[in-house]
Coordinates of C-alpha atoms and ligand atoms in Angstrom, one line a residue:
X28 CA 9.2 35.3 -16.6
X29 CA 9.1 33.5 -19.9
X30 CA 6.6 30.3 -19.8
X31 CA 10.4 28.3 -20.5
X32 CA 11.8 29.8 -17.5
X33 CA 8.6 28.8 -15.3
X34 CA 8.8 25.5 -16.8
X35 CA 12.0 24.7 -16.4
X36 CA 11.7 26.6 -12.9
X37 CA 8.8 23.8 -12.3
X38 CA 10.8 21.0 -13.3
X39 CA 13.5 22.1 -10.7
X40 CA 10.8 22.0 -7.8
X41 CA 9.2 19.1 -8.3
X42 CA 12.3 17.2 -8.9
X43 CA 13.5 18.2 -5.8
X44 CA 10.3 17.7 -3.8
X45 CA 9.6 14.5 -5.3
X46 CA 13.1 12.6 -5.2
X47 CA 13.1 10.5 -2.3
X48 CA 9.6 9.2 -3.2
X49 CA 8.9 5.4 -2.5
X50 CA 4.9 5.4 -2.9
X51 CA 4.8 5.4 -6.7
X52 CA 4.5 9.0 -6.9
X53 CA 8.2 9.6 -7.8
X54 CA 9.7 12.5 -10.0
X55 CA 9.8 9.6 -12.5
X56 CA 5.7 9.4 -12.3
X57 CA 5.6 13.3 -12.7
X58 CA 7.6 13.2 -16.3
X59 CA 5.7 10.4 -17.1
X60 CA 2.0 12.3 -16.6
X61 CA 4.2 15.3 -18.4
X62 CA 5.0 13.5 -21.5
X63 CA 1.8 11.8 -21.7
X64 CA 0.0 14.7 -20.9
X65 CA 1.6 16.7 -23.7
X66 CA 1.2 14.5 -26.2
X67 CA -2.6 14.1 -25.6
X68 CA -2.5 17.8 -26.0
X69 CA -1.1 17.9 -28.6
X70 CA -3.6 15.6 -30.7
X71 CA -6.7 17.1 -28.8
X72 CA -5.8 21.0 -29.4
X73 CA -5.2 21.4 -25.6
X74 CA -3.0 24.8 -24.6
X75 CA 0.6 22.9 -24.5
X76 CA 1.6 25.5 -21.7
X77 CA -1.2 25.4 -19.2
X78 CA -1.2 21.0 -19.8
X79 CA 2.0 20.7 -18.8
X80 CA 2.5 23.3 -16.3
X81 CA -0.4 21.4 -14.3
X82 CA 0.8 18.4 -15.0
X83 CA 4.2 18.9 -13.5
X84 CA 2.3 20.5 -10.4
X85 CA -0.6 18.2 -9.9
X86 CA 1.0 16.0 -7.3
X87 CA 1.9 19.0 -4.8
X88 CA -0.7 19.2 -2.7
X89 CA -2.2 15.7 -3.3
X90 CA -4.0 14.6 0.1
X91 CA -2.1 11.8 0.1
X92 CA 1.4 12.9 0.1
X93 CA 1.1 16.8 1.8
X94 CA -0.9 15.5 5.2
X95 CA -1.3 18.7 6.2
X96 CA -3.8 19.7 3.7
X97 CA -7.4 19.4 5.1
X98 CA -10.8 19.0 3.7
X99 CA -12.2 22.4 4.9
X100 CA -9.8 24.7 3.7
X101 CA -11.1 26.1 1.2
X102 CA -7.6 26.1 -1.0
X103 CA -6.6 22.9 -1.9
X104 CA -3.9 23.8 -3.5
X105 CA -1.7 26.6 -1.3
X106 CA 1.4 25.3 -2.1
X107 CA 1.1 25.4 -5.6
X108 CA -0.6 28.8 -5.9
X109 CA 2.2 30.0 -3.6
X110 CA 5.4 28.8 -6.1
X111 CA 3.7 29.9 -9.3
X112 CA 3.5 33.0 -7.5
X113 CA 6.6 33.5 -6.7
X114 CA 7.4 33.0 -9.8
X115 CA 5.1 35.5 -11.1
X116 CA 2.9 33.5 -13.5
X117 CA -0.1 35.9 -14.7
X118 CA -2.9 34.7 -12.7
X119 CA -5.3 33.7 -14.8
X120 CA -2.8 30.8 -15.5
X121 CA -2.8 30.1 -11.9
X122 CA -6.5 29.9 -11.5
X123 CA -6.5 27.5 -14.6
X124 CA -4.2 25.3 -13.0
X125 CA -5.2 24.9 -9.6
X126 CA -8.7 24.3 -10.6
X127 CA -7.7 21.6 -12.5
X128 CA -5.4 20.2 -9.8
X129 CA -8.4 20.5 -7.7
X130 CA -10.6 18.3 -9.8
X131 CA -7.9 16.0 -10.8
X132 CA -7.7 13.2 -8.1
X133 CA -10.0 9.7 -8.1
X134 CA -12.3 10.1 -5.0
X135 CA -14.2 6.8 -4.8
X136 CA -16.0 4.4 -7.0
X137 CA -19.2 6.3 -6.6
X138 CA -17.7 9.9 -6.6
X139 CA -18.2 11.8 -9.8
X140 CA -14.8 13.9 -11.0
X141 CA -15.8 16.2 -13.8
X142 CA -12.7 18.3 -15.3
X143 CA -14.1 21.1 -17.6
X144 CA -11.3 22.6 -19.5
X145 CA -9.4 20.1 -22.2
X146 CA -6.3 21.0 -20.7
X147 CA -7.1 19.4 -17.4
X148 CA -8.7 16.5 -19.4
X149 CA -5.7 16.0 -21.0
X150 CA -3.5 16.0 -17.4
X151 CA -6.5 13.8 -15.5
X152 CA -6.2 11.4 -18.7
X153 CA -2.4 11.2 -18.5
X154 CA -2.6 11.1 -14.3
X155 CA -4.9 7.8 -14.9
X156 CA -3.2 6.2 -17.4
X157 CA 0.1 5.9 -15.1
X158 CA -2.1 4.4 -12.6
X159 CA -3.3 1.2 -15.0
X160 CA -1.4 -0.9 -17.2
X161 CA 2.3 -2.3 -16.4
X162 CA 3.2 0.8 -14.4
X163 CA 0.1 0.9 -12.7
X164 CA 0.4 -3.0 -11.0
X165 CA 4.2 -1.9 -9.9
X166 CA 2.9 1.3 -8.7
X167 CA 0.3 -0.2 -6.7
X168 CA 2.3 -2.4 -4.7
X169 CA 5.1 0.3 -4.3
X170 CA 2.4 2.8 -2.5
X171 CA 1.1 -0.2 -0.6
X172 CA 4.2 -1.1 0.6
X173 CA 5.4 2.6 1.4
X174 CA 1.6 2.9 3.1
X175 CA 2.3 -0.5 5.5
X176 CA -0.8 -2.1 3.8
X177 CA -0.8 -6.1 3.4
X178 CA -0.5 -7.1 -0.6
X179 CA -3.2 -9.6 -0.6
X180 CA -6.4 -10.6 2.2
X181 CA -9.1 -12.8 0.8
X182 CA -10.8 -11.9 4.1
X183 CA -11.3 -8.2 3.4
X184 CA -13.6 -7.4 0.3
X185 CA -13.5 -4.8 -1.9
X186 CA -15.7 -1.4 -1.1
X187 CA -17.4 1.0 -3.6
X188 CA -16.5 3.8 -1.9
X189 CA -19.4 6.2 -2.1
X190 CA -18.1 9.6 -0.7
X191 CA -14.2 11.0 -0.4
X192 CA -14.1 10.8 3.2
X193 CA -14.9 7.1 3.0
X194 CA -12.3 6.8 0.4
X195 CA -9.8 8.2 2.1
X196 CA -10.4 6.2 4.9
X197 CA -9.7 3.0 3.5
X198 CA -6.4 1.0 4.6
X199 CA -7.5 -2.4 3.0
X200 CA -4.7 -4.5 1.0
X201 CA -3.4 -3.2 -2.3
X202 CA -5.1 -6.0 -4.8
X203 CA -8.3 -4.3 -3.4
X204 CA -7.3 -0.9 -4.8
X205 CA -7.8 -2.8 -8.3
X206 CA -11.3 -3.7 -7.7
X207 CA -12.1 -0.1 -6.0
X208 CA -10.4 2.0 -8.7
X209 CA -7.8 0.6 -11.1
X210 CA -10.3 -1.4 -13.0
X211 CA -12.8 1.4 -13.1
X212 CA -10.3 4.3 -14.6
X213 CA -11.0 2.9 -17.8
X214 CA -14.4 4.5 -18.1
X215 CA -13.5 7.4 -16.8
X216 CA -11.5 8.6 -19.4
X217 CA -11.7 12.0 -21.1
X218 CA -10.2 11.8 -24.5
X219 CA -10.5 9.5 -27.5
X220 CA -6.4 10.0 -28.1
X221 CA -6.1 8.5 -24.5
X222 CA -9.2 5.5 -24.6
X223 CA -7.1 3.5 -26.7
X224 CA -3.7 3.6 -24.3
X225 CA -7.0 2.8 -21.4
X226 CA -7.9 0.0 -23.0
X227 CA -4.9 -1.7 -23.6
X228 CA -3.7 -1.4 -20.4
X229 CA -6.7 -2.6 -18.5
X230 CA -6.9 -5.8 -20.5
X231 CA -3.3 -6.1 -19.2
X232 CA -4.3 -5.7 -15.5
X233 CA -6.9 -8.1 -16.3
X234 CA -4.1 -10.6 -17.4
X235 CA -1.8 -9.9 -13.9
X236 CA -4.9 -10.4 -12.2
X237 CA -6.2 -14.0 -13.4
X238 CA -2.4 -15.0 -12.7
X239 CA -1.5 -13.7 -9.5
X240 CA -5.2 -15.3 -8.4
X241 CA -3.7 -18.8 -9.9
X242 CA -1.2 -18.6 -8.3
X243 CA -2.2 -17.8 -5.4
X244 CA -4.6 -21.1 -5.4
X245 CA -1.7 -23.1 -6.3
X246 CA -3.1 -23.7 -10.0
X247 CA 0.1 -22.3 -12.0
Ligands
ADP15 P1 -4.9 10.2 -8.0 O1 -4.7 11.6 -7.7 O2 -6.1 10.0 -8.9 O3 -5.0 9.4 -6.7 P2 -2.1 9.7 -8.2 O4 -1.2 10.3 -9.3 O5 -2.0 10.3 -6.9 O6 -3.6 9.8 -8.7 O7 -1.8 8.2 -8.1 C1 -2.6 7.3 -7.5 C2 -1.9 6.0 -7.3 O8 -1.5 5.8 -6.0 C3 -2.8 4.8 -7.6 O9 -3.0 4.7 -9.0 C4 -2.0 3.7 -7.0 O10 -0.9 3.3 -7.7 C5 -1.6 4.4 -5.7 N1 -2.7 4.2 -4.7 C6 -3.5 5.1 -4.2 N2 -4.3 4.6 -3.2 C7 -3.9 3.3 -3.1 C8 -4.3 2.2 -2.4 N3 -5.3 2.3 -1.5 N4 -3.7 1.0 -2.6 C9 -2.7 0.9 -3.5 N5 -2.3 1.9 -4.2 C10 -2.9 3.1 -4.1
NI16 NI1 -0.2 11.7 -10.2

């Protein structure tokens, strides 16, 4: 199959799998990462074709929204390697992809997440940019909400979560998830193209922040 057909082929499935999302992680959040994705390609010299085929595949088999999936198997990604093969994609261009699906997700404040190839740079840097910024305070709340987690608990503190089990553990309220990963994405960034978009948005968050703790002590 031509890489236009398996694109457009991808688009189809992940529409479909990803339409009745309420967590943040919406088909709308998938051509989001896709665009962004691209055009960081696109000024780094990423492969276009590989950058966006991950990118419209890297939610799939995310442990957050395929419960199934479990730490010990040893594919994390079944579901994806199983569509692109039906679809015949040469697999070398599978491996490429699923390895950078694999490597993709944030796994804790102290949990390193190295991504090796550009391409997947490129995808990880687009991923994390939809998670900061304006978009990344309104998908926050949504995945908190859809999760059954309070919004706000001066009570329960922040964690710097050291390993991915911990991480994954965690069911504290979403203004935490700020403190434990939002704020941090910014240094995690891959690409210079991308740093810029990082920073802006992060002084953003910084802004909602200062207010919603105003007004939540009755100051504004
Ligand atoms: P990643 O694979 O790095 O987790 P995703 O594309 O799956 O990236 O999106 C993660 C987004 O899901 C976060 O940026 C946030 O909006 C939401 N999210 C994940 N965990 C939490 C949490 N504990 N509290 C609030 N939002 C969360
Ligand atoms: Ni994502």
């Amino acid at each position: 199959m031509l890489p236009e057909k398996i694109i457009a082929a991808a688009v189809e499935f992940v529409r479909e799998r990803f339409a009745h999302d309420s967590s943040g992680h919406d088909w709308h959040h998938i051509e989001r990462v896709r665009q962004m994705a691209i055009r960081l390609a696109a000024e780094e010299g990423a492969d276009l074709y590989v950058t966006e085929l991950a990118a419209l595949m890297h939610d799939v088999d995310d442990w957050k929204l395929a419960p199934g999936a479990s730490e010990s198997d040893s594919d994390k990604t079944p579901e994806t390697r199983a569509f692109l093969t039906s679809l015949a994609v040469p697999q070398p261009v599978i491996d490429q992809v699923c390895e950078i699906i694999t490597r993709l997700s944030f796994k804790g404040a102290g949990v390193a997440t190295p991504m090796h190839s550009l391409e997947g740079q490129c995808v990880q840097d687009a991923d994390r940019l939809d998670a900061i910024g304006a978009i990344g305070v309104a998908r926050a709340f949504a995945y908190g909400g859809a999760k059954g987690r309070p919004m706000i608990d001066d009570m329960i503190t922040p964690e710097m979560h050291g390993s991915f089990e911990a991480y994954k553990k965690n069911k504290g309220p979403t203004v935490n998830h700020f403190y434990e990963k939002l704020l941090l994405l910014k240094d995690r960034i891959n690409t210079q193209s991308a740093q810029r978009i990082a920073n802006e948005r992060h002084e953003f968050m910084q802004l909602f922040l200062q207010q919603l703790s105003a007004e939540c002590r009755g100051i504004h």
